[in-house]
Coordinates of C-alpha atoms and ligand atoms in Angstrom, one line a residue:
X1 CA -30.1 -108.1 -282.3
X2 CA -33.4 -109.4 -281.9
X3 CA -34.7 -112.3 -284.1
X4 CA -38.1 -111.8 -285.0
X5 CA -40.6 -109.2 -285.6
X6 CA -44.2 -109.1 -284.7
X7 CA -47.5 -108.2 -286.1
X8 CA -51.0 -108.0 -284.5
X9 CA -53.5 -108.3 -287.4
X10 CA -56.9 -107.5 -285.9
X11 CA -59.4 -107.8 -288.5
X12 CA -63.0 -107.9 -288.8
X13 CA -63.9 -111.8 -288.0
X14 CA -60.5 -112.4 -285.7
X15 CA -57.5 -111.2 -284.2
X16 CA -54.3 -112.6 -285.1
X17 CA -50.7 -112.4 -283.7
X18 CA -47.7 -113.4 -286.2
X19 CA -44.1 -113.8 -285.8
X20 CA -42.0 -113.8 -288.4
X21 CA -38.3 -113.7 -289.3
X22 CA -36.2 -111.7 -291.7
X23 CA -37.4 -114.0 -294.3
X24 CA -41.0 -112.9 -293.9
X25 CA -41.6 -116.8 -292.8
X26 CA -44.1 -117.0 -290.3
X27 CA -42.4 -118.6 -286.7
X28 CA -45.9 -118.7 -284.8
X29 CA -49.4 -118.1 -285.3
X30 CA -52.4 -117.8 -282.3
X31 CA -55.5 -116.6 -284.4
X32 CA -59.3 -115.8 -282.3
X33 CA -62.0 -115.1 -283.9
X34 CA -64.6 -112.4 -282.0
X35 CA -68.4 -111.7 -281.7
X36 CA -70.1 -110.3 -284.6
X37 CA -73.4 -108.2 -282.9
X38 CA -76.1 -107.8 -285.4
X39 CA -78.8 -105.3 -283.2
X40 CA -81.0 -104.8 -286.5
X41 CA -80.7 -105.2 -290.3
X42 CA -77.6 -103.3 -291.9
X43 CA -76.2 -102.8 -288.2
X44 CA -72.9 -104.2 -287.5
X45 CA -71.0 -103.9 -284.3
X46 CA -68.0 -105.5 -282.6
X47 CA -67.4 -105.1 -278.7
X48 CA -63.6 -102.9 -278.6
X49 CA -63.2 -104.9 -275.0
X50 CA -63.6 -107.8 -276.3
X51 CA -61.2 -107.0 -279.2
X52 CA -59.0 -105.7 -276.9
X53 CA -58.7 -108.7 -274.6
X54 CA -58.3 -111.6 -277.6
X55 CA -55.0 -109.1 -278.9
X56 CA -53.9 -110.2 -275.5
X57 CA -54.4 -113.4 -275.7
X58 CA -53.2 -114.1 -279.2
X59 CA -49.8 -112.3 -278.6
X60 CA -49.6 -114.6 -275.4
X61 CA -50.3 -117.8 -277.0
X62 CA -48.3 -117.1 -280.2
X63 CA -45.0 -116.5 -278.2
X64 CA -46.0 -119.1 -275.7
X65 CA -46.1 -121.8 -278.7
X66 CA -42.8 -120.7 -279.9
X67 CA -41.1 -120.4 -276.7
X68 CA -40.5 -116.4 -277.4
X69 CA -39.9 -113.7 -275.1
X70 CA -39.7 -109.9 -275.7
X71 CA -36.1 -109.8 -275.9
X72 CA -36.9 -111.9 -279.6
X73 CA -38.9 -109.4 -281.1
X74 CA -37.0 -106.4 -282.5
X75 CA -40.7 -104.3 -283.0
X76 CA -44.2 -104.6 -283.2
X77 CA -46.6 -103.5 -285.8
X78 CA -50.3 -103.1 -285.9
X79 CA -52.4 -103.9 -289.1
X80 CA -56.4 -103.7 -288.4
X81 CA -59.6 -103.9 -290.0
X82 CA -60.1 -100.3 -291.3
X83 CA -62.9 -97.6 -291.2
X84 CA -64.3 -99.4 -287.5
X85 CA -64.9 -96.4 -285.2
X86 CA -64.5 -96.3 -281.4
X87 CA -65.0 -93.3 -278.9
X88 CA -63.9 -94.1 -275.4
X89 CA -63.3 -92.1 -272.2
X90 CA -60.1 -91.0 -271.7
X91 CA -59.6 -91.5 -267.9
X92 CA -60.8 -95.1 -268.2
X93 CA -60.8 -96.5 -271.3
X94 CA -64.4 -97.5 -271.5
X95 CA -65.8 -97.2 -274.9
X96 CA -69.0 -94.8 -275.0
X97 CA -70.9 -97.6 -277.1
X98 CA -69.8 -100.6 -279.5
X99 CA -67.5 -100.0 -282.5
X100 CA -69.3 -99.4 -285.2
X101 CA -68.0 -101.3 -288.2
X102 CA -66.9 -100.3 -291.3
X103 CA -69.9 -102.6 -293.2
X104 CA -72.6 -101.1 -290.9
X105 CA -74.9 -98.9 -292.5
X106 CA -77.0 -97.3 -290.1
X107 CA -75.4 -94.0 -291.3
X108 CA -77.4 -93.8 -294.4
X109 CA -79.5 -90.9 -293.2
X110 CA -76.3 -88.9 -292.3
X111 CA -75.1 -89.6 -296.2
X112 CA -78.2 -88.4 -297.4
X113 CA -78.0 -85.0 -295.2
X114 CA -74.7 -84.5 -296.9
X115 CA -75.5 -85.7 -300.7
X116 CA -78.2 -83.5 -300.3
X117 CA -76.7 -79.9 -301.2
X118 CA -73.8 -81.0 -304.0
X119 CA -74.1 -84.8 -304.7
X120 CA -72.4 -88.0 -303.7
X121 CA -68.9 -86.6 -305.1
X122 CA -68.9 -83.4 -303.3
X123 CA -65.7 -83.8 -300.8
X124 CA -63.6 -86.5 -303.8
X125 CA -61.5 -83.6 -304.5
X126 CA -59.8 -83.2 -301.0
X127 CA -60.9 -86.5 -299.4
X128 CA -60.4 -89.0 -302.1
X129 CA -63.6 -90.5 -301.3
X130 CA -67.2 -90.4 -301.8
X131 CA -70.1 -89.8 -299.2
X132 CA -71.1 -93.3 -298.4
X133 CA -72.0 -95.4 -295.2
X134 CA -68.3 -96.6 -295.3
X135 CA -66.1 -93.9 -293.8
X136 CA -65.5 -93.3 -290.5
X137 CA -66.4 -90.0 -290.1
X138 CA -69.6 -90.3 -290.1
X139 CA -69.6 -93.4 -287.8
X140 CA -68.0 -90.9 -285.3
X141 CA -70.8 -88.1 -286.2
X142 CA -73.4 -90.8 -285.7
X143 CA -71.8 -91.6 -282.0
X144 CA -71.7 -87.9 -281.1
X145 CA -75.1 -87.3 -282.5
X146 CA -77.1 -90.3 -280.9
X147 CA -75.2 -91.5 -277.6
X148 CA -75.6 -89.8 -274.3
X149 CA -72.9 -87.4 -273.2
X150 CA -70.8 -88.1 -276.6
X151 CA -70.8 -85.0 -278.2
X152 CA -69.5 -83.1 -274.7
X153 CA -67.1 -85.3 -273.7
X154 CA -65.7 -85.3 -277.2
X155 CA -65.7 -81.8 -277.0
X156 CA -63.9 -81.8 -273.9
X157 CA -61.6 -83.7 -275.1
X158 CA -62.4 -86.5 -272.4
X159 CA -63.6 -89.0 -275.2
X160 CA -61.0 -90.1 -277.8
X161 CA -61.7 -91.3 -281.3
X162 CA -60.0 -93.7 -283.1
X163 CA -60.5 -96.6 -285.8
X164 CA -58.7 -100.1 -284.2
X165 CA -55.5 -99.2 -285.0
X166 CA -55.7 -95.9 -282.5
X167 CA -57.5 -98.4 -279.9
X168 CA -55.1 -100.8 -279.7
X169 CA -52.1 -98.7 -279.8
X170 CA -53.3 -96.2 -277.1
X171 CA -54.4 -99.3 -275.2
X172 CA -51.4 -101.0 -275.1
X173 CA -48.7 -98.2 -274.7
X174 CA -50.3 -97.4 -271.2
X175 CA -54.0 -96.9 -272.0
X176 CA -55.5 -94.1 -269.2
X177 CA -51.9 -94.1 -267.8
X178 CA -50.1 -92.0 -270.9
X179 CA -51.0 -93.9 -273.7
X180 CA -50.6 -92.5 -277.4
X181 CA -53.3 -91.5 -278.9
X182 CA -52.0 -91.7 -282.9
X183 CA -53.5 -93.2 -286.0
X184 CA -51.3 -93.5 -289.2
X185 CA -52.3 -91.9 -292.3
X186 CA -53.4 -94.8 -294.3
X187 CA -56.1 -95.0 -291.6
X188 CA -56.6 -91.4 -291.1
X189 CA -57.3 -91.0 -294.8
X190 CA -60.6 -93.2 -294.4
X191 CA -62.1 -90.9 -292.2
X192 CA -62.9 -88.5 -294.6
X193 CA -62.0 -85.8 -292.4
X194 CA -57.8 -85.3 -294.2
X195 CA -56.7 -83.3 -297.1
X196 CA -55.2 -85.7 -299.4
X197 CA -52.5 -83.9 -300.0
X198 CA -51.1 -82.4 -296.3
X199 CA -52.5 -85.6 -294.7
X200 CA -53.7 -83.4 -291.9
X201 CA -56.9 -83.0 -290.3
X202 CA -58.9 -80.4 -292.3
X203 CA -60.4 -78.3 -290.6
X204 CA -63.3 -77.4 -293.4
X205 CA -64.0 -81.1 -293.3
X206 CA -64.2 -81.0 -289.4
X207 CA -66.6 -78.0 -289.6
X208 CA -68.9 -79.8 -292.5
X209 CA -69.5 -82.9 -290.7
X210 CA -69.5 -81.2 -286.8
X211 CA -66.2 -83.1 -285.6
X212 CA -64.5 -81.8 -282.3
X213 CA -61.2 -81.4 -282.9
X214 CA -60.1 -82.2 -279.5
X215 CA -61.5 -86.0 -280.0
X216 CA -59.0 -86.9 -282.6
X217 CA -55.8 -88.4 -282.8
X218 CA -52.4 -87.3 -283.8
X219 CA -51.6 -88.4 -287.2
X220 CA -48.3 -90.3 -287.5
X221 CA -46.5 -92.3 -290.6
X222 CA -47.0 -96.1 -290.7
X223 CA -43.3 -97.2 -290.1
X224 CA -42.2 -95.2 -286.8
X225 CA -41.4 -96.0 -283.5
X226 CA -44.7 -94.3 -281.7
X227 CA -43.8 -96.0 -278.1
X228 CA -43.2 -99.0 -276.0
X229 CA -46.0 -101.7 -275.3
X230 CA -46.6 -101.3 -271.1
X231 CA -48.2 -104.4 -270.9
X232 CA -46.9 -108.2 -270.2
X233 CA -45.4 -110.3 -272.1
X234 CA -44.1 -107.7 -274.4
X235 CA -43.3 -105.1 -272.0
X236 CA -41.0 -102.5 -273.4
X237 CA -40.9 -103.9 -276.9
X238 CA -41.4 -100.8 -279.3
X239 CA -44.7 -100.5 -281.4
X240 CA -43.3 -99.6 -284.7
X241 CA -45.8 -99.8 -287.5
X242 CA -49.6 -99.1 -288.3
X243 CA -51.2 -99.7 -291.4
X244 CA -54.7 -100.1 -292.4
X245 CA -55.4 -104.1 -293.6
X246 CA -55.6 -103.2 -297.3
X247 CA -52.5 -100.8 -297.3
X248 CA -50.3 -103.5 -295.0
X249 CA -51.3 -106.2 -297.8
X250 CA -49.8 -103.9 -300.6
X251 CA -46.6 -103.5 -298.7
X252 CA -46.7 -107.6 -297.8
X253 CA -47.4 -108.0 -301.3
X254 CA -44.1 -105.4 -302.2
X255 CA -46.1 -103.2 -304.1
X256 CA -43.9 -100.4 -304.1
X257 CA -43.5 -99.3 -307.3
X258 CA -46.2 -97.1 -309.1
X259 CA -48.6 -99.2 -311.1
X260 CA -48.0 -102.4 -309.2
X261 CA -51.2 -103.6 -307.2
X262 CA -52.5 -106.5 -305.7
X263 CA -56.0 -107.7 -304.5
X264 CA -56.8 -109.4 -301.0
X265 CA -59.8 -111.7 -300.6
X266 CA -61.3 -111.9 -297.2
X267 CA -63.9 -110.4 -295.7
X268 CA -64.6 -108.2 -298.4
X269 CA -62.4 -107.6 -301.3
X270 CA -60.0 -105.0 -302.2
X271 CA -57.9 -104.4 -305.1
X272 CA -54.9 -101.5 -304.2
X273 CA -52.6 -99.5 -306.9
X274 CA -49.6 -97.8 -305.9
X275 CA -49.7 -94.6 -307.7
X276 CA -46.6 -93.0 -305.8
X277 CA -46.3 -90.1 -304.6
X278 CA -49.3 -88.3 -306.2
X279 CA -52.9 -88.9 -305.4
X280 CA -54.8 -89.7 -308.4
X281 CA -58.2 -88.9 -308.6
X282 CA -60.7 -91.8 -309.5
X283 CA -63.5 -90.9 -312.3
X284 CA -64.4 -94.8 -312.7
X285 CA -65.8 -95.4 -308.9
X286 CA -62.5 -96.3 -307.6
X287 CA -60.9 -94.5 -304.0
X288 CA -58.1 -92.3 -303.7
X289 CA -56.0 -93.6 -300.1
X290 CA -52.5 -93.0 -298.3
X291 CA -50.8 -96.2 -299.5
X292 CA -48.4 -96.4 -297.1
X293 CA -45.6 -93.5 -295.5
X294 CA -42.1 -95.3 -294.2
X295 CA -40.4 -93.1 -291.5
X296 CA -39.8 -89.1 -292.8
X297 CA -40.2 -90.4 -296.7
X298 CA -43.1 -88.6 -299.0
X299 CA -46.7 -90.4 -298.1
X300 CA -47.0 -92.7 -301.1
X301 CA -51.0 -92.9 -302.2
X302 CA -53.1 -95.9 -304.2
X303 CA -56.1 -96.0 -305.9
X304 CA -58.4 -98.5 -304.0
X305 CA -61.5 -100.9 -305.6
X306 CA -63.3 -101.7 -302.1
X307 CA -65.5 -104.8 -302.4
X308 CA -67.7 -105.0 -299.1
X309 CA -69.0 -108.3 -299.5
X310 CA -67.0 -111.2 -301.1
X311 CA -65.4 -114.2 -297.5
X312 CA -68.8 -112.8 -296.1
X313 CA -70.7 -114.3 -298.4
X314 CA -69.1 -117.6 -298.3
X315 CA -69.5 -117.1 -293.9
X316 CA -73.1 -116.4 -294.9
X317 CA -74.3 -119.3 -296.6
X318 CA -72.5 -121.4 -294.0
X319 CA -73.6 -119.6 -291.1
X320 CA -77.1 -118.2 -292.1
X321 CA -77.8 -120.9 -294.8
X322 CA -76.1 -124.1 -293.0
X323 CA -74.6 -125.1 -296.4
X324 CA -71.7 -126.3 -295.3
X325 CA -69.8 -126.4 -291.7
X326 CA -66.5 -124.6 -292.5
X327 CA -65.6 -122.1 -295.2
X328 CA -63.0 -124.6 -297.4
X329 CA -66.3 -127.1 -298.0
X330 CA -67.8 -125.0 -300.1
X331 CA -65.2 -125.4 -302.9
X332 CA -65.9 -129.7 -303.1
X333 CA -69.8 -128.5 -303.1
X334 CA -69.3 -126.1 -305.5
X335 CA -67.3 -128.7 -307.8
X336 CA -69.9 -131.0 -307.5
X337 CA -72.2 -128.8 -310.6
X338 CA -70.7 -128.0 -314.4
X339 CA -71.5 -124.3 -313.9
X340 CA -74.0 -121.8 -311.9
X341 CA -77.2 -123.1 -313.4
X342 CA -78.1 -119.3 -314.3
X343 CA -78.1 -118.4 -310.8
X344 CA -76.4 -115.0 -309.7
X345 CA -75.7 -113.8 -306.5
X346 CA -75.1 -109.9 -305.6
X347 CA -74.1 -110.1 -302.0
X348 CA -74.8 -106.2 -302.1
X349 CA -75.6 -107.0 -297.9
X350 CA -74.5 -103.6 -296.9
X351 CA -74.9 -101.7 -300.0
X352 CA -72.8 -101.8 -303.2
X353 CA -69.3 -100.3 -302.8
X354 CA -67.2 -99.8 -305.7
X355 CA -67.4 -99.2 -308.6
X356 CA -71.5 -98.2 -307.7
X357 CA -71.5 -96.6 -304.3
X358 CA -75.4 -97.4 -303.7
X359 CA -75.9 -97.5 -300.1
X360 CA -80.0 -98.8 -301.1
X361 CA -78.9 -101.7 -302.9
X362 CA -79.4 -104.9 -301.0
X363 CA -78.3 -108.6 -301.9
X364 CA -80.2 -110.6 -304.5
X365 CA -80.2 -114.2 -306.0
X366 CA -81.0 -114.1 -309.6
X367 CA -81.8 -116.4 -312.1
X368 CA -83.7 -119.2 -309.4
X369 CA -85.3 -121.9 -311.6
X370 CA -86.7 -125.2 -310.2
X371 CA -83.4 -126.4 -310.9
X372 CA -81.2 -124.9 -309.0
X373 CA -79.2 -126.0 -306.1
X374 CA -77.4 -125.7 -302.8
X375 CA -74.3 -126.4 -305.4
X376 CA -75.9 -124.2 -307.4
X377 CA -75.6 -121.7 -304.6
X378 CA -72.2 -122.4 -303.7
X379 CA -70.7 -122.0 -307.2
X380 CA -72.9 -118.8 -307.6
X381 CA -71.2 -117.4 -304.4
X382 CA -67.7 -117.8 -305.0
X383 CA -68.5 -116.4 -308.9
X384 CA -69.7 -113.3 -307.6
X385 CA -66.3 -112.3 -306.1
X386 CA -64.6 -113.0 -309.0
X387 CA -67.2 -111.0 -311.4
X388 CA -66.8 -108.0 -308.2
X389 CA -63.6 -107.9 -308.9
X390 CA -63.5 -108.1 -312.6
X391 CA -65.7 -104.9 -312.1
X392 CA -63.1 -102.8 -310.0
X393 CA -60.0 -104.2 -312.5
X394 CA -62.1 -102.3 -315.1
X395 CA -62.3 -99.7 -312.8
X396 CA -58.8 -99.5 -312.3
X397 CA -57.7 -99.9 -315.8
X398 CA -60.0 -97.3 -316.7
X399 CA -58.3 -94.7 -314.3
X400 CA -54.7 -95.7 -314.3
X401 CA -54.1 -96.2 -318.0
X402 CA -52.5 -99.8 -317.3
X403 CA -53.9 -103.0 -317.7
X404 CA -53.2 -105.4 -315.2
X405 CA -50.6 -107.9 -317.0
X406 CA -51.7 -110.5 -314.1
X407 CA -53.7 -109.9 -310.4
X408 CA -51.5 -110.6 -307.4
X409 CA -54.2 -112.5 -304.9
X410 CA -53.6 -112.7 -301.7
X411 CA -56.0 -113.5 -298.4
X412 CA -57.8 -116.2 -297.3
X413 CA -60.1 -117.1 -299.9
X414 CA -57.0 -117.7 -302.1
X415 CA -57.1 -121.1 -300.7
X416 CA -59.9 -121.7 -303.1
X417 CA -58.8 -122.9 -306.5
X418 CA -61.9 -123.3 -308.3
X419 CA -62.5 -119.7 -306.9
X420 CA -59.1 -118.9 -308.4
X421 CA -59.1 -120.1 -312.3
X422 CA -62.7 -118.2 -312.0
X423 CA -61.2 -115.4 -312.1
X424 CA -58.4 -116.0 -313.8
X425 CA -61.1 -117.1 -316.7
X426 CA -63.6 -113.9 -315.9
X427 CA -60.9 -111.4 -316.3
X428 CA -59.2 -113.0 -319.3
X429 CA -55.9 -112.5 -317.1
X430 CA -53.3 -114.4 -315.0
X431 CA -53.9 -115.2 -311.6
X432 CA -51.2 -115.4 -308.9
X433 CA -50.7 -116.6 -305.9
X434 CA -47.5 -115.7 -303.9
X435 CA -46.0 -118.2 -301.2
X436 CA -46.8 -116.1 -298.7
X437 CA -50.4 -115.3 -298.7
X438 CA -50.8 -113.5 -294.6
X439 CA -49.6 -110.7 -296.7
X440 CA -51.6 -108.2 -294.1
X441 CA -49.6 -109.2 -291.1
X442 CA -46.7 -109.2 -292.8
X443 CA -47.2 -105.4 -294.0
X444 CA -47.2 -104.5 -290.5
X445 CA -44.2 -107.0 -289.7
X446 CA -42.6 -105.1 -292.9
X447 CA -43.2 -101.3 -291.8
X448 CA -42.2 -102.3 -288.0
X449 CA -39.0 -104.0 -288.6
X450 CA -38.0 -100.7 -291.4
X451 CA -38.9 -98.5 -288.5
X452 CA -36.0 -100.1 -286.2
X453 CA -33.2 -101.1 -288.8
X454 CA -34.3 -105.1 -288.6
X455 CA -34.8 -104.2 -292.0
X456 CA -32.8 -102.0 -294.3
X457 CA -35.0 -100.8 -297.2
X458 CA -37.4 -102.4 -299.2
X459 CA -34.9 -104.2 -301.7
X460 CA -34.6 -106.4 -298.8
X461 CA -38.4 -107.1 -298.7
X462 CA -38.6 -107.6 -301.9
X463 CA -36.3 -110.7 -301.9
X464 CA -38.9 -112.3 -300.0
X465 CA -41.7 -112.3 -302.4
X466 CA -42.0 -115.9 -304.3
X467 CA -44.7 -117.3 -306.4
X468 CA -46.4 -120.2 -305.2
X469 CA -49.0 -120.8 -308.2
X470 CA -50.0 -119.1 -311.6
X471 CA -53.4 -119.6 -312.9
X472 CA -54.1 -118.8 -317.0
X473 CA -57.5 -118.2 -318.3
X474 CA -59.2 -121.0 -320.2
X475 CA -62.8 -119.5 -320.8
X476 CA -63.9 -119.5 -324.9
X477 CA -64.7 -115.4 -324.8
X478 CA -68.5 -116.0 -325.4
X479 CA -68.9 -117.6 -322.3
X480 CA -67.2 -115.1 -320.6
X481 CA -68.8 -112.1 -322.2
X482 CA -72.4 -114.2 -321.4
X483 CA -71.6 -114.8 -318.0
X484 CA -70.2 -111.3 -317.2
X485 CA -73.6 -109.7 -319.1
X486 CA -75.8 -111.8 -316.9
X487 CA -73.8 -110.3 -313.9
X488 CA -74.4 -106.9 -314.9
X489 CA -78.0 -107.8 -314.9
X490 CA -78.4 -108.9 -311.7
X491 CA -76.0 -105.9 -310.2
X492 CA -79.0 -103.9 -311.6
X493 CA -81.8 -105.8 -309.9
X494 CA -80.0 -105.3 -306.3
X495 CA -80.0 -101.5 -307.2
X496 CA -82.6 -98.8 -304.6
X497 CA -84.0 -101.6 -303.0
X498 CA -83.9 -99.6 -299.7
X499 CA -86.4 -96.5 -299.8
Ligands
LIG1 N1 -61.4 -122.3 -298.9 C1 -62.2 -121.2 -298.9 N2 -63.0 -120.9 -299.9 C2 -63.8 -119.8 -299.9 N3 -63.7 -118.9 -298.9 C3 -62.9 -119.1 -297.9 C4 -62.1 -120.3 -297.8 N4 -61.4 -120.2 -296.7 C5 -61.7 -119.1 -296.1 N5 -62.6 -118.4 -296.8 C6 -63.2 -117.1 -296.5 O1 -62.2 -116.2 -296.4 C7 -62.4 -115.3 -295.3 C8 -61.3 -115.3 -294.4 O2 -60.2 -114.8 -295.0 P1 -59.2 -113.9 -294.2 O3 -58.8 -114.6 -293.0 O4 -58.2 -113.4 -295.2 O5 -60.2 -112.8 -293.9 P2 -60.0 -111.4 -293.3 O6 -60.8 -110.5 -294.1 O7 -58.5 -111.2 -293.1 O8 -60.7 -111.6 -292.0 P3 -60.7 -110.4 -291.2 O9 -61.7 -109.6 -291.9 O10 -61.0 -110.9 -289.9 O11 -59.3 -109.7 -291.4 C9 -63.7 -115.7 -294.7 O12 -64.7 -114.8 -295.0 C10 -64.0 -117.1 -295.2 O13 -65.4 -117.3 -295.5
LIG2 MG1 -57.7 -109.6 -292.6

């Protein structure tokens, strides 16, 4: 039997090829990072090609470093950066236009169209979700409705759709020469085009928003074996998993039994809830999504807090603001003040996602005096994750009935542990952080190696989940309750500020 399993993590600053053994230690790494395109403000796009190629590459150099061959991995799985929408032609693979990402917000007008006749809320009952720039749906509308030739080769079932997950796999089990064309549910429940509860394409979704049928995917579980990679070096080694990032981190994270959730700080934020094997509908701002579905078992569902904004920001200030030169810095600037001097940041860059939904908020820094500072700045930037995701915990708590007895953390702004007793402080609850914090990868590791046997069930995963570090809360409750009122503040002041 082989000795390893792989996962390609291809999220939405890098691609990232892990190896890991039945211990869910990593073996080898190869991580590169891709180009962000910015054509105009709230536009986000990434180049699929591009994408495409540095998968190749990182699967290359991570076997290369650890002197692996095929014959070492027993499966593959994918794990990707969710709601990013690609059409491309069938017979050769081109993409009609960039991916449009899932922060991009250049379908605002088509939100509006829809809010327009029965409100923000209309399709929550059979989509989980509200109408927001977000989804992918209507970043595929947008494609057929604005690039030449889109909507009739999409039609014509010449153009396929598919988030990254879809891309990569029908790339790399034979591309124009056979290659599948699936997504998973966990990914196909962020198009807003699903019923919840047959996790199917719906065809009164399809007909609201104008989708060809003939564009989209097959819909598979997230640990199966959909086919056999045709390219070098893993030629012949079985693709076996496919789960969006979020959902993969849940299963990393073991989160398999209802109530148990986690939250993953990268990019953005995002705080999952298994809820089993009912979806529960969200009245505090929170998403209903697949969680996960393992071979011919019941789809399990979550409720999801999505933070758009939180690594970003940090990326932001370092790229935009030359604070610092790399990410970990700003934590010894940060440091280097007592406390935020006052000053707030809402990093509401591509809207607010939950628990608001306002796609016309845009990012403010509240609270500038004469005193403030870069440090300042810094401290006020890594705060405004933790008070984002004290806002989705309420959320949560609020629809689930349970309150969290301590967060799971995981991602790569864990790292940061100024950032960490922050939180741990601004929610009045325990912080902790596992050993193993590439908990996305290792989802798709975890729901590849289930799909071939390398794995027996998930008592076996969850052996391999330990706890590296526990942080309490400190904070005197009127500093808290201060600081979290001032953040409520400034959420307000970002509010309609796109007209
Ligand atoms: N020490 C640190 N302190 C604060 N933020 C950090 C630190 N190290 C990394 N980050 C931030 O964490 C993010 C990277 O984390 P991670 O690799 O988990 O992101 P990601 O969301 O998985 O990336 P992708 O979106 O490409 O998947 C970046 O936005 C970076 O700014
Ligand atoms: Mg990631």
């Amino acid at each position: 039997m082989s000795r390893y399993v792989g996962a390609i993590d291809q999220g939405t600053t890098s691609s990232r090829f892990i190896v890991f053994d039945k211990h869910g230690n990593i073996v080898s790494v190869a991580q590169k990072e891709h180009k962000q395109i910015y054509p105009k403000p709230g536009w986000v796009e990434h180049d699929p090609l591009e994408i495409l190629a540095n998968t190749s590459e990182v699967i290359g150099a991570a076997l290369a470093r650890a002197n692996l061959t095929a014959s070492d991995l027993a499966a593959v799985g994918i794990t990707n950066q969710r709601e990013t929408t690609v059409l491309w032609d069938k017979a050769t693979g081109k993409p009609l236009c960039n991916a449009l990402v899932w922060m991009d917000t250049r379908t605002d007008q088509l939100v509006q169209r829809f809010t327009k006749d029965g409100g923000q809320d209309r399709f929550r009952a059979k989509t989980g979700l509200p109408l927001a720039t977000y989804f992918s749906g209507l970043k595929l509308l947008w494609i057929l409705e604005n690039v030449e030739g889109a909507r009739k080769k999409a039609e014509a079932g010449e153009a396929l759709f598919g988030t990254i997950d879809a891309w990569l796999t029908w790339n790399l089990t034979g591309g124009a020469n056979g290659g599948k064309h699936v997504t998973d549910v966990t990914n196909a429940s962020r198009t807003m085009l699903i019923d919840l509860a047959t996790c199917d394409w719906d065809d009164g979704m399809l007909k609201h928003f104008n989708i060809p049928r003939a564009c989209l995917p097959k819909i598979v579980a997230s640990s199966a074996v959909y086919g056999e990679m045709e390219t070098a070096p893993l030629r012949g080694t079985k693709l076996a998993g496919m789960l969006g990032d979020q959902q993969a981190a849940l299963v990393g994270q073991t989160c398999f039994a209802p109530g148990e959730a986690k939250n993953t700080y990268g990019t953005g934020s995002f705080l999952l809830m298994n809820t089993g094997t009912d979806p529960v509908q969200s009245k505090a701002g929170l998403l209903t999504t697949l969680a996960y579905q393992f071979g011919d078992e019941k789809p399990r569902y979550a409720l999801e807090g999505a933070i758009a904004i939180t690594g970003a920001l940090v990326q932001w200030l370092r790229d935009n603001l030359k604070l610092f030169d790399v990410a970990p810095q700003i934590e010894p600037l940060a440091r280097s003040v007592e406390d935020n001097g006052d000053v707030y940041i809402v990093p509401a860059f591509s809207g607010l996602y939950a628990p608001y939904w306002k796609d016309d908020a845009r990012g403010v820094i509240a609270g500038l005096t004469r005193y403030a500072t870069r440090a300042h700045l810094a401290r006020a930037a890594l705060e405004s994750t933790a008070y984002q995701v004290r806002d989705v915990v309420e959320a949560m708590e609020a629809d689930s009935g349970i309150k969290l007895a301590a967060l799971k953390t995981d991602g790569g702004m864990v790292a940061n542990e100024l950032l960490m007793q922050f939180q741990a402080d601004i929610l009045a609850a325990p912080v902790v952080r596992p050993k193993m914090t590439e908990t996305t990868a290792l989802g798709a590791a975890y729901a590849a190696g289930l799909a071939v046997g390398y794995w027996q069930n998930v008592e076996d995963l969850r052996a391999n989940w330990g706890v590296d570090k526990t942080w309490e809360p400190k904070m005197a409750e009127d500093v808290r309750a201060r600081h979290y009122k001032s953040w409520k503040k400034a959420v307000q002041r970002s509010f309609a500020w796109v007209e």
